[in-house]
XYZ file of C-alpha atoms in Angstrom:
415
model
C -44.603 0.145 -17.604
C -42.091 2.993 -17.221
C -40.748 4.174 -13.876
C -42.926 7.303 -13.929
C -46.034 5.316 -14.892
C -45.331 3.061 -11.907
C -44.759 6.122 -9.704
C -48.152 7.552 -10.670
C -49.923 4.244 -9.999
C -48.219 3.867 -6.623
C -49.265 7.411 -5.666
C -52.894 6.330 -6.027
C -52.222 3.065 -4.198
C -50.666 4.871 -1.227
C -53.858 6.871 -0.730
C -56.298 4.049 -1.304
C -58.520 3.183 1.666
C -60.253 0.234 0.036
C -63.501 2.055 -0.669
C -62.834 4.539 -3.489
C -63.927 3.647 -6.990
C -62.238 6.773 -8.368
C -59.651 9.114 -6.880
C -58.240 12.547 -7.679
C -54.724 13.655 -6.766
C -52.963 16.965 -7.184
C -49.965 16.720 -9.483
C -47.743 18.209 -6.745
C -48.538 15.263 -4.474
C -47.578 12.750 -7.172
C -44.327 14.411 -8.257
C -43.457 17.124 -5.674
C -39.973 17.579 -7.205
C -41.463 18.660 -10.570
C -40.385 22.319 -10.413
C -36.773 21.475 -9.531
C -36.565 18.505 -11.910
C -34.476 18.479 -15.075
C -36.364 19.129 -18.353
C -36.083 15.489 -19.461
C -37.561 14.312 -16.130
C -40.489 16.714 -16.494
C -41.072 15.459 -20.014
C -40.930 11.822 -18.872
C -43.456 12.467 -16.113
C -45.919 14.239 -18.411
C -45.478 11.560 -21.076
C -46.193 8.838 -18.503
C -49.361 10.620 -17.371
C -50.555 11.004 -20.968
C -49.838 7.324 -21.659
C -52.010 6.258 -18.716
C -54.715 8.627 -19.947
C -54.652 7.050 -23.442
C -55.045 3.649 -21.772
C -58.219 4.920 -20.114
C -56.809 4.552 -16.595
C -56.664 8.215 -15.585
C -57.848 11.605 -16.797
C -55.730 14.747 -16.702
C -56.614 18.306 -15.770
C -54.053 20.895 -16.933
C -53.213 24.260 -15.418
C -54.783 27.149 -17.317
C -52.477 28.646 -19.929
C -50.123 25.650 -19.472
C -51.909 22.992 -21.535
C -49.530 20.105 -22.105
C -46.854 21.662 -19.899
C -48.112 21.644 -16.322
C -50.618 19.245 -14.767
C -53.073 20.379 -12.098
C -54.728 17.091 -11.111
C -54.788 13.427 -12.093
C -58.019 11.450 -11.652
C -58.108 7.661 -11.554
C -61.226 6.395 -13.331
C -61.030 2.808 -12.014
C -58.786 1.828 -9.122
C -59.144 -1.851 -9.967
C -58.000 -1.345 -13.577
C -55.116 0.839 -12.430
C -53.811 -1.801 -10.020
C -54.147 -4.500 -12.676
C -52.255 -2.444 -15.254
C -49.455 -1.720 -12.784
C -49.383 -5.387 -11.734
C -50.126 -4.256 -8.187
C -52.192 -6.592 -6.031
C -55.572 -5.191 -5.024
C -55.148 -3.723 -1.503
C -58.121 -5.686 -0.155
C -56.562 -8.937 -1.301
C -53.166 -7.821 -0.020
C -54.596 -7.019 3.421
C -56.304 -10.424 3.549
C -53.018 -12.116 2.637
C -51.194 -10.260 5.417
C -53.833 -11.181 8.014
C -53.649 -14.841 6.945
C -49.867 -14.806 7.102
C -49.944 -13.402 10.650
C -52.505 -15.986 11.785
C -50.324 -18.768 10.414
C -47.314 -17.391 12.322
C -49.107 -17.019 15.667
C -48.584 -20.605 16.954
C -44.806 -20.155 16.745
C -45.029 -17.083 19.006
C -47.407 -18.620 21.532
C -44.761 -20.986 22.931
C -42.664 -18.181 24.443
C -43.532 -17.314 28.042
C -41.690 -14.067 28.817
C -43.489 -10.784 29.424
C -42.223 -9.405 26.118
C -43.410 -12.474 24.222
C -46.908 -12.172 25.691
C -46.984 -8.535 24.568
C -45.831 -9.441 21.060
C -48.292 -12.343 20.811
C -51.158 -10.092 21.882
C -50.094 -7.400 19.406
C -49.916 -9.910 16.534
C -53.382 -11.193 17.440
C -54.574 -7.602 17.174
C -52.973 -7.207 13.726
C -54.464 -10.509 12.560
C -57.906 -8.994 13.151
C -57.327 -5.323 12.315
C -54.726 -5.069 9.537
C -56.477 -3.327 6.617
C -56.143 -1.631 3.245
C -54.997 1.629 4.855
C -51.968 -0.212 6.194
C -51.282 -1.589 2.717
C -51.663 1.907 1.291
C -48.976 3.141 3.694
C -46.573 0.615 2.202
C -46.873 -2.395 4.522
C -47.257 -5.033 1.832
C -46.972 -8.780 2.362
C -43.185 -8.830 1.972
C -42.746 -5.929 4.414
C -45.126 -7.588 6.891
C -43.146 -10.836 6.646
C -39.918 -8.940 7.319
C -41.533 -7.293 10.356
C -42.564 -10.704 11.696
C -39.003 -11.944 11.114
C -37.719 -9.122 13.307
C -40.103 -10.006 16.147
C -39.213 -13.681 15.822
C -35.483 -12.904 16.061
C -35.960 -10.684 19.108
C -37.972 -13.334 20.917
C -35.464 -16.076 20.207
C -32.331 -14.030 20.862
C -33.150 -11.154 23.179
C -36.473 -11.474 24.981
C -36.102 -14.841 26.685
C -36.358 -13.287 30.153
C -38.888 -10.908 31.628
C -36.475 -7.987 31.326
C -35.486 -6.741 27.886
C -31.799 -7.270 27.264
C -29.736 -4.759 25.345
C -29.233 -5.980 21.821
C -25.528 -6.485 21.070
C -25.845 -5.267 17.484
C -26.290 -1.830 15.999
C -29.542 -1.339 14.085
C -27.675 -1.295 10.787
C -25.773 -4.488 11.673
C -29.004 -6.220 12.711
C -30.558 -5.154 9.416
C -27.721 -6.850 7.527
C -28.103 -9.974 9.677
C -31.847 -10.225 9.066
C -32.261 -8.896 5.527
C -28.787 -8.626 3.996
C -29.591 -4.926 3.589
C -28.190 -2.299 5.966
C -31.191 0.055 5.667
C -34.066 -2.404 5.389
C -34.771 -2.501 9.141
C -35.169 1.283 9.329
C -37.750 1.129 6.537
C -39.626 -1.711 8.252
C -39.729 0.202 11.540
C -41.043 3.314 9.755
C -43.765 1.275 8.048
C -44.692 -0.396 11.346
C -45.012 2.892 13.239
C -48.646 3.540 12.110
C -49.561 -0.013 13.199
C -48.312 0.785 16.713
C -50.149 4.118 16.728
C -53.480 2.600 15.719
C -53.106 -0.226 18.230
C -52.428 2.226 21.070
C -55.536 4.222 20.123
C -57.542 1.054 20.739
C -55.811 0.434 24.097
C -53.745 -2.438 22.732
C -50.382 -2.874 24.472
C -47.547 -2.892 21.931
C -43.948 -4.163 22.164
C -41.295 -1.577 22.917
C -38.859 -1.480 20.000
C -37.524 1.998 20.763
C -34.054 0.571 21.413
C -33.804 -0.124 17.676
C -34.257 3.520 16.709
C -31.145 5.139 15.311
C -31.329 8.023 17.768
C -29.213 8.397 20.843
C -30.844 10.839 23.277
C -28.604 12.303 25.949
C -28.983 14.936 28.631
C -26.924 16.862 31.182
C -27.355 17.025 34.943
C -25.388 18.782 37.694
C -25.420 18.931 41.469
C -23.822 17.339 44.507
C -25.847 14.179 44.106
C -25.801 10.446 44.719
C -27.092 8.278 41.875
C -28.230 4.862 43.035
C -28.343 2.220 40.293
C -30.966 -0.444 39.851
C -29.873 -3.821 41.181
C -30.933 -5.506 37.942
C -28.162 -3.830 35.962
C -25.412 -5.150 38.232
C -23.083 -7.628 36.563
C -20.852 -8.760 39.416
C -22.758 -7.788 42.545
C -26.302 -7.630 43.796
C -25.695 -4.136 45.148
C -23.983 -1.948 42.524
C -21.993 0.954 43.908
C -23.697 4.340 43.568
C -22.256 7.180 41.517
C -21.342 10.024 43.870
C -20.857 13.456 42.298
C -19.043 15.106 45.208
C -17.939 18.108 43.162
C -21.346 18.818 41.666
C -19.872 18.542 38.179
C -21.924 18.623 34.991
C -22.439 15.004 33.926
C -23.694 13.683 30.613
C -26.032 10.681 30.532
C -27.283 8.757 27.493
C -30.736 7.198 27.724
C -29.415 3.730 28.541
C -27.489 5.035 31.558
C -30.376 7.240 32.678
C -32.736 4.261 32.681
C -30.333 2.288 34.868
C -30.726 4.757 37.752
C -33.236 3.977 40.479
C -33.062 7.023 42.763
C -31.216 10.320 43.138
C -30.462 11.953 46.481
C -28.474 14.974 47.599
C -24.986 14.365 48.974
C -26.081 15.801 52.300
C -29.523 14.541 53.374
C -32.181 17.266 53.163
C -35.867 17.398 53.969
C -36.566 19.363 50.786
C -34.531 18.697 47.644
C -34.944 21.014 44.634
C -34.288 20.671 40.928
C -34.289 23.410 38.286
C -35.073 22.135 34.802
C -33.618 24.412 32.125
C -34.746 24.611 28.514
C -31.632 25.947 26.749
C -28.049 24.676 26.867
C -26.230 28.024 27.196
C -28.343 28.955 30.211
C -27.937 25.474 31.672
C -24.147 25.762 31.625
C -24.278 29.229 33.190
C -26.640 28.232 36.014
C -25.266 24.722 36.620
C -21.732 26.078 36.965
C -22.844 28.299 39.843
C -24.354 25.446 41.888
C -26.428 28.016 43.724
C -30.097 28.204 44.533
C -30.964 24.586 43.750
C -29.676 21.121 44.574
C -29.890 19.829 41.029
C -29.862 21.319 37.522
C -31.270 19.347 34.580
C -31.003 20.299 30.909
C -34.180 19.546 28.914
C -32.936 20.689 25.476
C -36.278 22.219 24.537
C -38.965 19.547 24.815
C -37.379 16.804 26.949
C -35.993 13.910 24.962
C -36.285 10.393 26.391
C -33.113 10.732 28.465
C -34.254 14.005 30.034
C -37.750 12.586 30.522
C -36.294 9.578 32.347
C -34.422 11.875 34.743
C -37.510 14.012 35.364
C -39.452 10.924 36.394
C -36.590 9.626 38.584
C -36.171 13.002 40.310
C -39.901 13.207 40.897
C -40.029 9.692 42.372
C -36.977 10.568 44.500
C -38.876 13.412 46.137
C -37.434 16.520 44.452
C -39.458 19.717 44.243
C -39.515 21.117 40.706
C -38.688 24.540 39.283
C -38.458 25.356 35.586
C -36.959 28.124 33.469
C -37.364 28.564 29.733
C -38.160 30.858 26.823
C -40.856 33.446 27.382
C -42.980 32.466 24.397
C -45.791 29.960 23.703
C -43.364 27.096 23.040
C -41.504 27.865 26.257
C -44.744 27.592 28.221
C -45.649 24.365 26.409
C -42.270 22.918 27.376
C -43.048 23.881 30.973
C -46.354 22.024 30.533
C -44.506 18.969 29.224
C -42.121 18.937 32.202
C -45.108 19.371 34.525
C -46.778 16.303 33.019
C -43.624 14.190 33.200
C -42.981 15.144 36.819
C -46.574 14.490 37.798
C -46.404 17.159 40.467
C -46.535 20.916 40.964
C -43.810 22.969 39.315
C -42.787 26.572 39.965
C -41.753 28.715 36.963
C -38.543 30.717 37.410
C -38.122 33.979 35.506
C -41.262 33.235 33.516
C -43.265 36.309 34.465
C -44.300 39.753 33.221
C -41.536 41.539 35.109
C -38.807 39.509 33.405
C -40.560 39.795 30.030
C -40.855 43.604 30.240
C -37.225 43.948 31.312
C -36.074 41.903 28.300
C -38.603 43.330 25.823
C -35.972 45.441 23.962
C -34.294 42.170 22.915
C -37.512 40.249 22.203
C -38.187 38.766 18.769
C -41.464 39.043 16.812
C -43.633 35.926 16.812
C -45.327 34.625 13.696
C -49.046 33.918 13.707
C -48.452 30.156 13.770
C -46.378 30.519 16.948
C -49.059 32.642 18.624
C -51.657 30.018 17.725
C -49.699 27.564 19.887
C -51.178 29.315 22.934
C -54.372 27.355 22.311
C -52.536 24.211 23.433
C -51.696 25.648 26.862
C -54.008 24.114 29.462
C -55.873 26.044 32.147
C -54.001 24.289 34.970
C -50.697 25.580 33.537
C -52.109 29.114 33.356
C -52.716 28.977 37.114
C -48.984 28.479 37.824
C -47.338 31.613 39.299
C -46.871 34.346 36.684
C -47.933 32.323 33.644
C -51.389 33.811 32.955
C -50.143 37.422 32.959
C -47.056 36.465 30.975
C -49.251 34.838 28.345
C -51.410 37.956 28.117
C -48.317 40.094 27.600
C -46.956 37.774 24.892
C -50.239 37.962 22.979
C -50.454 41.709 23.486
C -46.964 42.425 22.142
C -46.750 39.446 19.748
C -43.165 39.022 20.882
C -41.136 36.368 22.664
C -37.990 36.434 24.781
C -35.291 33.798 24.376
C -34.018 32.355 27.631
C -30.378 33.085 26.805
C -30.847 36.875 27.247
C -32.367 36.590 30.737
C -30.254 37.614 33.745
C -31.333 35.085 36.364
C -29.462 37.003 39.018
C -32.321 39.504 38.860
C -35.151 36.969 38.896
C -37.036 35.641 41.872
C -38.876 32.393 42.452
């Protein structure tokens, strides 16, 4: 079987739920690169499709006026015959094999007693009962499932012996080489496992936290004359780690790992009411944070808060800060406000997010596409009750325009 014949068969497999006897796919979903492909690649693809049709495995529907040159759809006449011809295991059998493999592995995981191990054991029990043909269709075959189990086994033996997750002393790529002798295999396994985590969460199943293996390194910026108290658990030489004191109110950068090591944040001088202004855009953050006026703390969210910014929002909230937020005057800007509101878990006051500011900046506003305006449907009623938001939203919809935060003069705004 040629590479393109295999590609066509796998396209059907990846959309198989375990129930279809026949299936129809658009040609663009099977070979989306067709238009940009070289002539010989196009010819090879069409020849492969015609070969499978002659074998009675699929039927072809051509675009009008392009007979023999451009396919419209491909229809599989028998999924079972297609899998057999491609030497692909039937997804039902594959799913059964994966469930059996997991059940056989469970006793080895049951002996660990840490909190993480209990979570992993419970999650594997869930997969042993719920892994199905949809998961196979997404690419989690027996070999991939075995590699995923190998990852969990390694983490339990090497990194999750205690109740608190230790930082793995290997990069994700290095760990991938250690486990699979392939520097990119782990990334693929994590991508394939993501839908398993999603489905488990939908059924209220607790899942292990493997976010530290993601090859992303969220960071954020914070400013203010603040005292950062670290969690005792991160101390290496003392039970009471020294706090970080930002006496000059400088702008400090924190990666996620450092943000998560902070327990509380307080102002340098004790105050009954501490305030934080969360700021959507970086240019505005630097301008406002440099002034150190109006608020005790300035936090950069970078649009929707990444995990580092989210960690700080939760710490500031738990530390007793009152929240203010400034952002773009458009549907996304209001949705970011909504996101910060949810992370803080308390009331938040918009700053410069009102009709007066919008009208003043209207000459520099940009037109909003229909898809952006449709985002307003995601804005909840409780957010619309925040000061200025309802009227601002009406004005945005009326003008079909949005104002970027960077053009706003906050010296002329009021809380």
